[in-house]
PDB file of C-alpha atoms in Angstrom:
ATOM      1  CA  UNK A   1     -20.871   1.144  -1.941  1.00 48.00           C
ATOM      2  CA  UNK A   2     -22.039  -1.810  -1.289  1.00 55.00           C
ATOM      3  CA  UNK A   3     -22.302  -2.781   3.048  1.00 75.00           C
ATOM      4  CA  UNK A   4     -19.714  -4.161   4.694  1.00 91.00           C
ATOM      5  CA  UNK A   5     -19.345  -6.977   6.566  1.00 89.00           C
ATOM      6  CA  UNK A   6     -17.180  -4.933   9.686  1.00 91.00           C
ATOM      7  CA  UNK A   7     -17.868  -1.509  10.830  1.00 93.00           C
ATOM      8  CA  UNK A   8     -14.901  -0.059   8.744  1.00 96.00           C
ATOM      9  CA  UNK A   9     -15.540   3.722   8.156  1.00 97.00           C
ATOM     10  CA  UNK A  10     -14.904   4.825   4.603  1.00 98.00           C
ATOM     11  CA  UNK A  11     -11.985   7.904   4.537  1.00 98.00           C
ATOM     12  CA  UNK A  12     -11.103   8.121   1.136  1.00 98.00           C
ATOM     13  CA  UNK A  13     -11.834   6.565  -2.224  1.00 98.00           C
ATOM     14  CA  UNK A  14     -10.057   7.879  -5.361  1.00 98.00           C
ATOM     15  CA  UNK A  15     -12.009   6.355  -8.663  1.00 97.00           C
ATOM     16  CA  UNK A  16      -9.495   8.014 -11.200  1.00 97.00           C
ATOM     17  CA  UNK A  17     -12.538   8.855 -13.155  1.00 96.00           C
ATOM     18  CA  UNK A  18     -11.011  12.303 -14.461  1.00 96.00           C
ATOM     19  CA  UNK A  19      -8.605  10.936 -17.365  1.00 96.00           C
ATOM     20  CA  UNK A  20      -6.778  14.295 -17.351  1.00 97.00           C
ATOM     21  CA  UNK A  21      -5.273  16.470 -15.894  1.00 97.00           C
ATOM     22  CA  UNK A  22      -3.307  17.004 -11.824  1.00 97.00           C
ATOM     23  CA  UNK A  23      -5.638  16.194  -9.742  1.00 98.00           C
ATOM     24  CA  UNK A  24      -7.863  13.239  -8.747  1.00 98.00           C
ATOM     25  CA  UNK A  25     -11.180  13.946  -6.633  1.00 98.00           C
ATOM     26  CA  UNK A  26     -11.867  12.198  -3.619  1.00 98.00           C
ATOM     27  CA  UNK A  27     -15.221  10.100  -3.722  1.00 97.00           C
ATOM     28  CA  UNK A  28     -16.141   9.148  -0.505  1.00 97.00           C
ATOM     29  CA  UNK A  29     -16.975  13.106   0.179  1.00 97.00           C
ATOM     30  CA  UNK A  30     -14.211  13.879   2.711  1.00 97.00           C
ATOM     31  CA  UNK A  31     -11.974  16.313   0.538  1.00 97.00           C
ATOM     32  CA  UNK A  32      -8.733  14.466   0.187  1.00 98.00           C
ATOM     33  CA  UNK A  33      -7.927  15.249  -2.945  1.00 98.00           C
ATOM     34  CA  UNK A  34      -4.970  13.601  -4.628  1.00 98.00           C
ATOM     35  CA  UNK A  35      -1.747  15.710  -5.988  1.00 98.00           C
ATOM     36  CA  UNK A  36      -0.009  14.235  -9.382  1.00 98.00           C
ATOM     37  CA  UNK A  37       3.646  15.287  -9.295  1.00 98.00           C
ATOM     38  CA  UNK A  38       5.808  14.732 -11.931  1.00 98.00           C
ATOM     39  CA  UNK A  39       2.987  14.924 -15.016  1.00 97.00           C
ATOM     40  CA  UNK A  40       2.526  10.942 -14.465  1.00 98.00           C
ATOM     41  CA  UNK A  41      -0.011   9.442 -17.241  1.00 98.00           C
ATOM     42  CA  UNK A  42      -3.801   8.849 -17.641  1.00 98.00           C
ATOM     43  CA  UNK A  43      -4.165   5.524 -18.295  1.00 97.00           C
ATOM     44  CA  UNK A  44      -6.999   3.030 -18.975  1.00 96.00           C
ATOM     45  CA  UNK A  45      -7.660   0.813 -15.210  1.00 95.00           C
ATOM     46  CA  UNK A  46      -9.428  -2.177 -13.817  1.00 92.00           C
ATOM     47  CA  UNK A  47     -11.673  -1.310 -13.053  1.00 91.00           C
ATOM     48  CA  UNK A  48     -12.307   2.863 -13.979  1.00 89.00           C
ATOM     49  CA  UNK A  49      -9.526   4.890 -14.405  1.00 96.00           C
ATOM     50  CA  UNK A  50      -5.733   4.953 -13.719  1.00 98.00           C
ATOM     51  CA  UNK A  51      -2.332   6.719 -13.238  1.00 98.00           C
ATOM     52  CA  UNK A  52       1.046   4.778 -14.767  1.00 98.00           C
ATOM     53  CA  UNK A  53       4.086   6.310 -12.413  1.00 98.00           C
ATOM     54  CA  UNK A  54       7.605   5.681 -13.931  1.00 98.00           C
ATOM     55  CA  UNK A  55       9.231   4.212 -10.765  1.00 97.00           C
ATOM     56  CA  UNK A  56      11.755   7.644 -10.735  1.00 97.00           C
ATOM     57  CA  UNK A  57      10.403  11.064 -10.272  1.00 97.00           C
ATOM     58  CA  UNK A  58       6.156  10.409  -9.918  1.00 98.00           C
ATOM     59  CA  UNK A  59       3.957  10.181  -7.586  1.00 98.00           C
ATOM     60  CA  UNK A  60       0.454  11.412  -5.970  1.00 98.00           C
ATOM     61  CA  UNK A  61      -0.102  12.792  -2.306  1.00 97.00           C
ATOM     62  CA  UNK A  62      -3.101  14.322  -0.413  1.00 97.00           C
ATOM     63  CA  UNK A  63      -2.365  18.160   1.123  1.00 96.00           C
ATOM     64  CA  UNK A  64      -2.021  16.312   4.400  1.00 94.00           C
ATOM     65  CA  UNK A  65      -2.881  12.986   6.740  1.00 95.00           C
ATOM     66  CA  UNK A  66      -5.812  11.061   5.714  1.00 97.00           C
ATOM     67  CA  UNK A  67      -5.018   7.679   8.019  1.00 98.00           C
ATOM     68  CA  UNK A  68      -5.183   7.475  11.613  1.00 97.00           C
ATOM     69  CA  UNK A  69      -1.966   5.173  11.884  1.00 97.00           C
ATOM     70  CA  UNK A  70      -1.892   5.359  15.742  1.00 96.00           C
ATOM     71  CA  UNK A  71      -5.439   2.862  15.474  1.00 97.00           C
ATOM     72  CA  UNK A  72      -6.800   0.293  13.081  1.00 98.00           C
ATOM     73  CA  UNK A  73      -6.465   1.052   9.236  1.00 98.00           C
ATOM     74  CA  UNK A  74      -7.122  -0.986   5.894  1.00 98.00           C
ATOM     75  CA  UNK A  75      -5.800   0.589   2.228  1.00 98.00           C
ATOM     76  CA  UNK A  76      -7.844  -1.533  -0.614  1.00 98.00           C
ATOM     77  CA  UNK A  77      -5.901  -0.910  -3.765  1.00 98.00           C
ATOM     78  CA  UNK A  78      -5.754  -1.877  -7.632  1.00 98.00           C
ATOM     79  CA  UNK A  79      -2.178  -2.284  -8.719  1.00 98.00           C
ATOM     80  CA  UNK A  80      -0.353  -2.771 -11.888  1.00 98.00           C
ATOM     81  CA  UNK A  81       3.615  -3.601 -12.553  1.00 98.00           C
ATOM     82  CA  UNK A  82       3.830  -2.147 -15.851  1.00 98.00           C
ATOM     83  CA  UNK A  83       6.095  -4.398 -18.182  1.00 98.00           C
ATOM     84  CA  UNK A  84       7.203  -1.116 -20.071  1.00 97.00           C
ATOM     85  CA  UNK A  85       8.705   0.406 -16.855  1.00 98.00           C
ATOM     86  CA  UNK A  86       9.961  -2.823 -15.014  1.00 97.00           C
ATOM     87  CA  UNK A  87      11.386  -5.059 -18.616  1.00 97.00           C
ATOM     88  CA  UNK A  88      10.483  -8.249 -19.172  1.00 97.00           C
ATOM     89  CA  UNK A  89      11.704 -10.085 -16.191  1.00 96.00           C
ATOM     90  CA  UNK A  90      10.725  -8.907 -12.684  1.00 97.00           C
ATOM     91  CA  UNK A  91      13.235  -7.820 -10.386  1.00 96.00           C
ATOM     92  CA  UNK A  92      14.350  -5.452  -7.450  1.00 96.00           C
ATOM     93  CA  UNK A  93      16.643  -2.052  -8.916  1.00 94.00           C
ATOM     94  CA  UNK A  94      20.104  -3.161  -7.323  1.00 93.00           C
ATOM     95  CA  UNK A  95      20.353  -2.462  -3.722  1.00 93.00           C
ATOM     96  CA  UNK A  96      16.042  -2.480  -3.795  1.00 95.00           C
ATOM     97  CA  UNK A  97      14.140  -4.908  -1.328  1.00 96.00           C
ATOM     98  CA  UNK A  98      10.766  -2.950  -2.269  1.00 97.00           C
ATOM     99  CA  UNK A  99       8.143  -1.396  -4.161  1.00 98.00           C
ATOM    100  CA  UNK A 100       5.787   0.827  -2.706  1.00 98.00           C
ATOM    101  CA  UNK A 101       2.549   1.816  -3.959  1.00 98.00           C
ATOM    102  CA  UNK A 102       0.844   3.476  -0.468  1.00 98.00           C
ATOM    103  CA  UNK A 103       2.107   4.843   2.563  1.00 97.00           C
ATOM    104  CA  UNK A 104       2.101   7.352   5.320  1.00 96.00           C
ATOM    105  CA  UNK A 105       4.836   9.318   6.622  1.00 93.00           C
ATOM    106  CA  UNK A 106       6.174  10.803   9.698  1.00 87.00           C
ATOM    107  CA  UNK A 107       7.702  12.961   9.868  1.00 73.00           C
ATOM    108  CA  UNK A 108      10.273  12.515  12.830  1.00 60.00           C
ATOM    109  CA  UNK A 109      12.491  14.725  14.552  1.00 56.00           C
ATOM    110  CA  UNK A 110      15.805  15.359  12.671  1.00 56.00           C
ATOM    111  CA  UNK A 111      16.037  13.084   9.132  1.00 57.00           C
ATOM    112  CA  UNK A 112      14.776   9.646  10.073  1.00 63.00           C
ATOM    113  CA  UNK A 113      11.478   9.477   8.783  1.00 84.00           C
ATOM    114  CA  UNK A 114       9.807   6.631   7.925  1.00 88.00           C
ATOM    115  CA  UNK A 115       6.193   5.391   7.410  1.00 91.00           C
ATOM    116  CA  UNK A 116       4.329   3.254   9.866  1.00 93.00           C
ATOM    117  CA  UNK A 117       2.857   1.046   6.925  1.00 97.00           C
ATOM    118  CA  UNK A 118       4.064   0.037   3.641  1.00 98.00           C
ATOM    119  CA  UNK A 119       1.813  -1.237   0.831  1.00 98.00           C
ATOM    120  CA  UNK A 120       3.477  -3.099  -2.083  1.00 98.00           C
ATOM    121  CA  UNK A 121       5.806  -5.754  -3.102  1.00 98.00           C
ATOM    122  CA  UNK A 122       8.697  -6.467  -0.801  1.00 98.00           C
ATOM    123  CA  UNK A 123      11.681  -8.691  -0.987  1.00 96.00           C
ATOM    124  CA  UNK A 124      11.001 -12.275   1.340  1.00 92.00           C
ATOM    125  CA  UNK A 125      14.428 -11.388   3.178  1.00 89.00           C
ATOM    126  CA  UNK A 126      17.389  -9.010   1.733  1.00 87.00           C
ATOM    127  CA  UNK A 127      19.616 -12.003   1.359  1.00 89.00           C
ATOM    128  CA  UNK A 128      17.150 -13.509  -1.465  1.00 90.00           C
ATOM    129  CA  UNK A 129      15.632 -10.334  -2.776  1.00 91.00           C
ATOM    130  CA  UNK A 130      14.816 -12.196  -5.848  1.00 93.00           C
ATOM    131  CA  UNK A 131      11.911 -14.048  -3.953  1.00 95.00           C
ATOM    132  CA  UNK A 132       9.188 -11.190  -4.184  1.00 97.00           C
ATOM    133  CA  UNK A 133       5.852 -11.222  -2.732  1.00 98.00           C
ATOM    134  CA  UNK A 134       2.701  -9.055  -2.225  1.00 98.00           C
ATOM    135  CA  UNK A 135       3.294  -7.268   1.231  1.00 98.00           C
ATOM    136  CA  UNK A 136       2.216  -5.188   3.975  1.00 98.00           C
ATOM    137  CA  UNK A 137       4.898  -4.208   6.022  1.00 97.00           C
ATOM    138  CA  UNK A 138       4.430  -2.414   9.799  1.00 96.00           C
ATOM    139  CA  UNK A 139       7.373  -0.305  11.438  1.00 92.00           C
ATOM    140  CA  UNK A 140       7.188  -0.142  14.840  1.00 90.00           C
ATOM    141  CA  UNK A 141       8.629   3.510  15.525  1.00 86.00           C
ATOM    142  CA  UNK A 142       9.435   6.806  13.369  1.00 84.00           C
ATOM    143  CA  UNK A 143      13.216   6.927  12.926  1.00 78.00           C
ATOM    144  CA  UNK A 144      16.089   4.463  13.955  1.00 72.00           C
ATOM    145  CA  UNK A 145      15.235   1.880  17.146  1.00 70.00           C
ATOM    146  CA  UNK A 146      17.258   3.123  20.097  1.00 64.00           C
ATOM    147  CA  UNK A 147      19.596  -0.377  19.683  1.00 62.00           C
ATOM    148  CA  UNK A 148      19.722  -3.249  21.969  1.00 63.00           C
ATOM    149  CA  UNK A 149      17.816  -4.209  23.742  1.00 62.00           C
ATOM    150  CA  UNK A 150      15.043  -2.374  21.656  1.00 71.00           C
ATOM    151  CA  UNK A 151      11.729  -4.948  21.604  1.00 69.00           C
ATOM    152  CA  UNK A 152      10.452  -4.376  18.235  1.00 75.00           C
ATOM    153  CA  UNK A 153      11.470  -5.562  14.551  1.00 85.00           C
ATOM    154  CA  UNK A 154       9.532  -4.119  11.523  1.00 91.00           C
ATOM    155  CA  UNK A 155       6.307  -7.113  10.695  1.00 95.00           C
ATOM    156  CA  UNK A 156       5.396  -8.211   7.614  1.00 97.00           C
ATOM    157  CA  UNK A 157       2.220  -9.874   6.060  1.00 98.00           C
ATOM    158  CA  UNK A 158       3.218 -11.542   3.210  1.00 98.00           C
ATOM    159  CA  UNK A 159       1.628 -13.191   0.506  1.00 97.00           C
ATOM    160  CA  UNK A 160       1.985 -16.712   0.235  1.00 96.00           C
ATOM    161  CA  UNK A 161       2.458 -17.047  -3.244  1.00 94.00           C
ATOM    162  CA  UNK A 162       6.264 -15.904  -4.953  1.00 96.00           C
ATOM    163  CA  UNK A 163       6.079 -13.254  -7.543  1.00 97.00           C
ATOM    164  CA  UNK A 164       6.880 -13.676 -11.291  1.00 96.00           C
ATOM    165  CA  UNK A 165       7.056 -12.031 -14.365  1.00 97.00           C
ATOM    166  CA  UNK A 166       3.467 -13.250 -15.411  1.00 97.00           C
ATOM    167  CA  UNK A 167       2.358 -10.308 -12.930  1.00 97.00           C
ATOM    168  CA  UNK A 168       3.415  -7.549 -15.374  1.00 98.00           C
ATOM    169  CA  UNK A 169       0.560  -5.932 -17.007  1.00 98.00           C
ATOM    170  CA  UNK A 170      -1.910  -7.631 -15.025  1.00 98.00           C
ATOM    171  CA  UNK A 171      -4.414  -5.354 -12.874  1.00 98.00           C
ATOM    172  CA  UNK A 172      -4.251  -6.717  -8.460  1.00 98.00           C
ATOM    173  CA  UNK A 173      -6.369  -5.996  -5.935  1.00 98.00           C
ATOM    174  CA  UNK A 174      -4.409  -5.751  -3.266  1.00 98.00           C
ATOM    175  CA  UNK A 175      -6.237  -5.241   0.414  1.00 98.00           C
ATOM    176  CA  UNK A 176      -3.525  -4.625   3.429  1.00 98.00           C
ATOM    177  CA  UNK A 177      -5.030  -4.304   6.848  1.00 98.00           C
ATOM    178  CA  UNK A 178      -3.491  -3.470  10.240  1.00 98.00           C
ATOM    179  CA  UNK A 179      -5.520  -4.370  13.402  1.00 98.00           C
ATOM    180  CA  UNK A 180      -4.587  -2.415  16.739  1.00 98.00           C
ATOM    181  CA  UNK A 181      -7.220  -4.786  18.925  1.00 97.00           C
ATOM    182  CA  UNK A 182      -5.774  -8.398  17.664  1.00 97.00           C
ATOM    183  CA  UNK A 183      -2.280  -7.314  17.326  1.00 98.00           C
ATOM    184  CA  UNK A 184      -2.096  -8.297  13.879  1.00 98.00           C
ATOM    185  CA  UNK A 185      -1.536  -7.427   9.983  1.00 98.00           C
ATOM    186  CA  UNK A 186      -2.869  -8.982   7.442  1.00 98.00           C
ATOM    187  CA  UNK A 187      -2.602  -9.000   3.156  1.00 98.00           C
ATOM    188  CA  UNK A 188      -5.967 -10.051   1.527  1.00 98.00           C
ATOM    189  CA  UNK A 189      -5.455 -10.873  -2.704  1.00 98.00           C
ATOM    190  CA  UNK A 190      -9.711 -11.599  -3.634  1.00 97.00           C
ATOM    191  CA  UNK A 191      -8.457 -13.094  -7.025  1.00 96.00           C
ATOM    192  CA  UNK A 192      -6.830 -15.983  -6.128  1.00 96.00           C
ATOM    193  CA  UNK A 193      -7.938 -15.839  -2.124  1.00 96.00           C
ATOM    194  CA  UNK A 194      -4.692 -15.657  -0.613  1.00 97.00           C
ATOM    195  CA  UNK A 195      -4.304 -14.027   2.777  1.00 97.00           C
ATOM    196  CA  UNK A 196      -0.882 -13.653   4.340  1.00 98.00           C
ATOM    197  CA  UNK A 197      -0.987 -12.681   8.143  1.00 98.00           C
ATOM    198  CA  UNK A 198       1.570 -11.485  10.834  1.00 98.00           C
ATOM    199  CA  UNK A 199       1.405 -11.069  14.770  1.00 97.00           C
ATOM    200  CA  UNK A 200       2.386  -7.655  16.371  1.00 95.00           C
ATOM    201  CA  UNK A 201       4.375  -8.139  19.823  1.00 92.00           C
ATOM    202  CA  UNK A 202       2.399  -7.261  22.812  1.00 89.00           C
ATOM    203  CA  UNK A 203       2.485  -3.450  23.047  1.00 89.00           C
ATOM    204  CA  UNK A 204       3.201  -2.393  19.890  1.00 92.00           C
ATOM    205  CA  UNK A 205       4.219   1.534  19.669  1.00 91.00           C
ATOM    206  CA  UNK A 206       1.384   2.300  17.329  1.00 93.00           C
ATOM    207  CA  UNK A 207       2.300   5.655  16.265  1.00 92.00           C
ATOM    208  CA  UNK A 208       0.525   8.404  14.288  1.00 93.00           C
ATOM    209  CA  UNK A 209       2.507   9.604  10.677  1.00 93.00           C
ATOM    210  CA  UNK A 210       1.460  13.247  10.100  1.00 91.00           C
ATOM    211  CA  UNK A 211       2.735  13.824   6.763  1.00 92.00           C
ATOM    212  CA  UNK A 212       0.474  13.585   3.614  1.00 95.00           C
ATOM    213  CA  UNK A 213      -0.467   9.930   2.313  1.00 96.00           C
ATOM    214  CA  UNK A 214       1.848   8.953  -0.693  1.00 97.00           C
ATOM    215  CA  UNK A 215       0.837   6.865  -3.371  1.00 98.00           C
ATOM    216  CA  UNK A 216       3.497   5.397  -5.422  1.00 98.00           C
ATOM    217  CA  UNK A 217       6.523   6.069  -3.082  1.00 97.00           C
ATOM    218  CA  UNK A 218       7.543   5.322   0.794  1.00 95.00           C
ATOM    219  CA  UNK A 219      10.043   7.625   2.894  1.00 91.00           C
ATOM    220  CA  UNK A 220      13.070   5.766   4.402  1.00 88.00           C
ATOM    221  CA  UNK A 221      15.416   7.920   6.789  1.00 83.00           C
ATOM    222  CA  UNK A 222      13.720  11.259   5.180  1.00 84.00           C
ATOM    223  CA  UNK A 223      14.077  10.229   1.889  1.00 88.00           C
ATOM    224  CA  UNK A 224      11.763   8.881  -0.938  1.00 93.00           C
ATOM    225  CA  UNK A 225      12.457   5.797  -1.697  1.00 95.00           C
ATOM    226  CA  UNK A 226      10.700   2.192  -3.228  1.00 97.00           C
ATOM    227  CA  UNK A 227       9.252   4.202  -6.161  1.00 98.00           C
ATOM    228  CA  UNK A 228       5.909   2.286  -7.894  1.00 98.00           C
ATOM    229  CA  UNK A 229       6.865   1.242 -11.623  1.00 98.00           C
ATOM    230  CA  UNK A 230       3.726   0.752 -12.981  1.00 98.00           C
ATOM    231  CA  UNK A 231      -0.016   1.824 -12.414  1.00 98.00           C
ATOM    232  CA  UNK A 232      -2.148   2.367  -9.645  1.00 98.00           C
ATOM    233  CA  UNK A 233      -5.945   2.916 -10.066  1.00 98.00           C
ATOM    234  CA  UNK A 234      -9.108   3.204  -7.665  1.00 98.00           C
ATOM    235  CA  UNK A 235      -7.856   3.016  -3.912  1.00 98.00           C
ATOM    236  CA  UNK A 236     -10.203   3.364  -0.811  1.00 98.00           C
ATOM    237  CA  UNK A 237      -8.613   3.866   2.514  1.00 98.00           C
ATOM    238  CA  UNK A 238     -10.598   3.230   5.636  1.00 98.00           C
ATOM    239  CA  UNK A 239     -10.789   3.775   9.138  1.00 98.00           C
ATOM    240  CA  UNK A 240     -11.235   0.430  11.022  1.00 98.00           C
ATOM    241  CA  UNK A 241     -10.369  -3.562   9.884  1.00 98.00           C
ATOM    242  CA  UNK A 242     -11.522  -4.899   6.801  1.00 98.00           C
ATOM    243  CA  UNK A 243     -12.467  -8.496   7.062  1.00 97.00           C
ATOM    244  CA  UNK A 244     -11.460 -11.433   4.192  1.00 97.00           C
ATOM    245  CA  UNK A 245     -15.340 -11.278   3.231  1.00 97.00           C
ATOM    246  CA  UNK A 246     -15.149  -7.583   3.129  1.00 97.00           C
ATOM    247  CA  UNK A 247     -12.079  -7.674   0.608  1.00 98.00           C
ATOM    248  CA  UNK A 248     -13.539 -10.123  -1.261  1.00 97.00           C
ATOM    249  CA  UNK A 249     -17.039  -7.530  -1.522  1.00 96.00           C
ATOM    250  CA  UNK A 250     -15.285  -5.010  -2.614  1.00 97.00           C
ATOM    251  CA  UNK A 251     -13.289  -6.544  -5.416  1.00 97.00           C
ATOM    252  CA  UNK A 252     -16.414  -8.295  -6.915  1.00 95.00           C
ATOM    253  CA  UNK A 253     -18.015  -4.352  -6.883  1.00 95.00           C
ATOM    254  CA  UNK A 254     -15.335  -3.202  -8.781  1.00 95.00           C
ATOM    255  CA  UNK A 255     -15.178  -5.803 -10.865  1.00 93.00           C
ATOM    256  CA  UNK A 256     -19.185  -5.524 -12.012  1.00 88.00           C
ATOM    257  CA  UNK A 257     -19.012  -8.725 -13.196  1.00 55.00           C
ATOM    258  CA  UNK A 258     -15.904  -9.277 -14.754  1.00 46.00           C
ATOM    259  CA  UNK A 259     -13.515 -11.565 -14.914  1.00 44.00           C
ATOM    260  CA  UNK A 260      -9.835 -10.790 -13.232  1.00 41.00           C
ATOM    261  CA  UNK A 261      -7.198  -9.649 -15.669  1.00 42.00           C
TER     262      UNK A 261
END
């Protein structure tokens, strides 16, 4: 891999390189392999190789944690929506606000899990969940607030840019970073630039998810929920903050040369 601008420490990189089979090996040399469940399909990525999940019943997961979520972390993903699993016009399920393609969970005491980071496409607000955007969102605790006068609201980094139906069948690096020392999140898209931040409140309950990493799939109250309906190929996950340069590094490596697409 090419070096990085930051002192990020690499934790897990999944190529997709194996084209068959229920299992995907974990490059970077630190054993977390990958778990297909539900016989998703090999599938040709950009760049290497790729999984398509149907948005129901599939997903990946490691045997156990791989992110440190109680300190800095950056995920640096390629995504697909797959027009054959979404239809031609992008839109939320009914009663949806989000699509998740990476996350950690809890789990909490009794059945209120949730993950402390959400990496995917998320609704602007739920009262226009037709304006979606690229997102990383943050949860501040595992299970329900206490109520009022609880501190803390869930953040999200957003992309500037709306989401369309010209996105299906089109391959996005997607780079979400969360940065315990500067209290903030951001959402890095190399192609077209785009960085979306957001500001954590002063002590933020940074909190550590012990459940194995999920791609293509959140928890909500114990629950899977947000189910990826498309593909999801090579994704590094790192201990530390990624920088804008940084993203922008590691999409032209993957690329080789290429142009987006």
């Amino acid at each position: 891999m090419s070096s990085l601008e930051s002192d990020a420490r690499l934790l897990a990189w999944w190529r997709f390189e194996e084209g068959a089979g229920d299992v995907v090996e974990d490059s970077s040399g630190n054993g977390h392999t990958l778990r297909l469940v539900g016989d998703p399909a090999w599938v040709r990525g950009k760049p290497g190789g790729a999984v398509a999940l149907n948005g129901k019943d599939q997903h990946l997961e490691t045997a156990g944690p791989v992110l440190r979520t109680d300190e800095s972390l950056s995920v640096a993903a390629w995504l697909r929506l797959d027009r054959a699993v979404v239809g031609d016009y992008l839109a939320f399920p009914p009663g949806w606000y989000a699509l998740t393609a990476v996350s950690q969970p809890g789990p909490a005491a009794g059945s209120l899990t949730h993950s402390p980071f959400y990496l995917g496409v998320r609704a602007r607000d739920e009262d226009t969940p037709e304006v979606m955007k690229w997102c990383l969102e943050v949860a501040p605790v595992d299970g329900d607030p206490p109520g009022p006068p609880w501190p803390f609201v869930w953040e999200n980094a957003f992309s500037p840019g709306q989401l369309d139906s010209s996105v299906l069948d089109r391959w996005v690096f997607v780079v979400g970073v969360v940065d315990k020392e500067s209290l903030t999140t951001h959402l890095y898209l190399p192609a077209t630039g785009e960085h979306g931040t957001a500001t954590l409140v002063s002590h933020w309950p940074f909190w550590q998810a012990d459940a194995p990493l999920q791609i293509g799939r959140a928890y909500w109250r114990n629950e899977p929920v947000d189910q990826w309906p498309g593909s999801v190929g090579p994704i590094r996950l790192f201990e530390g903050v990624l920088t804008q340069d940084d993203a922008q590094r590691l999409y032209r490596e993957d690329l080789g040369g290429d142009e987006p697409g």
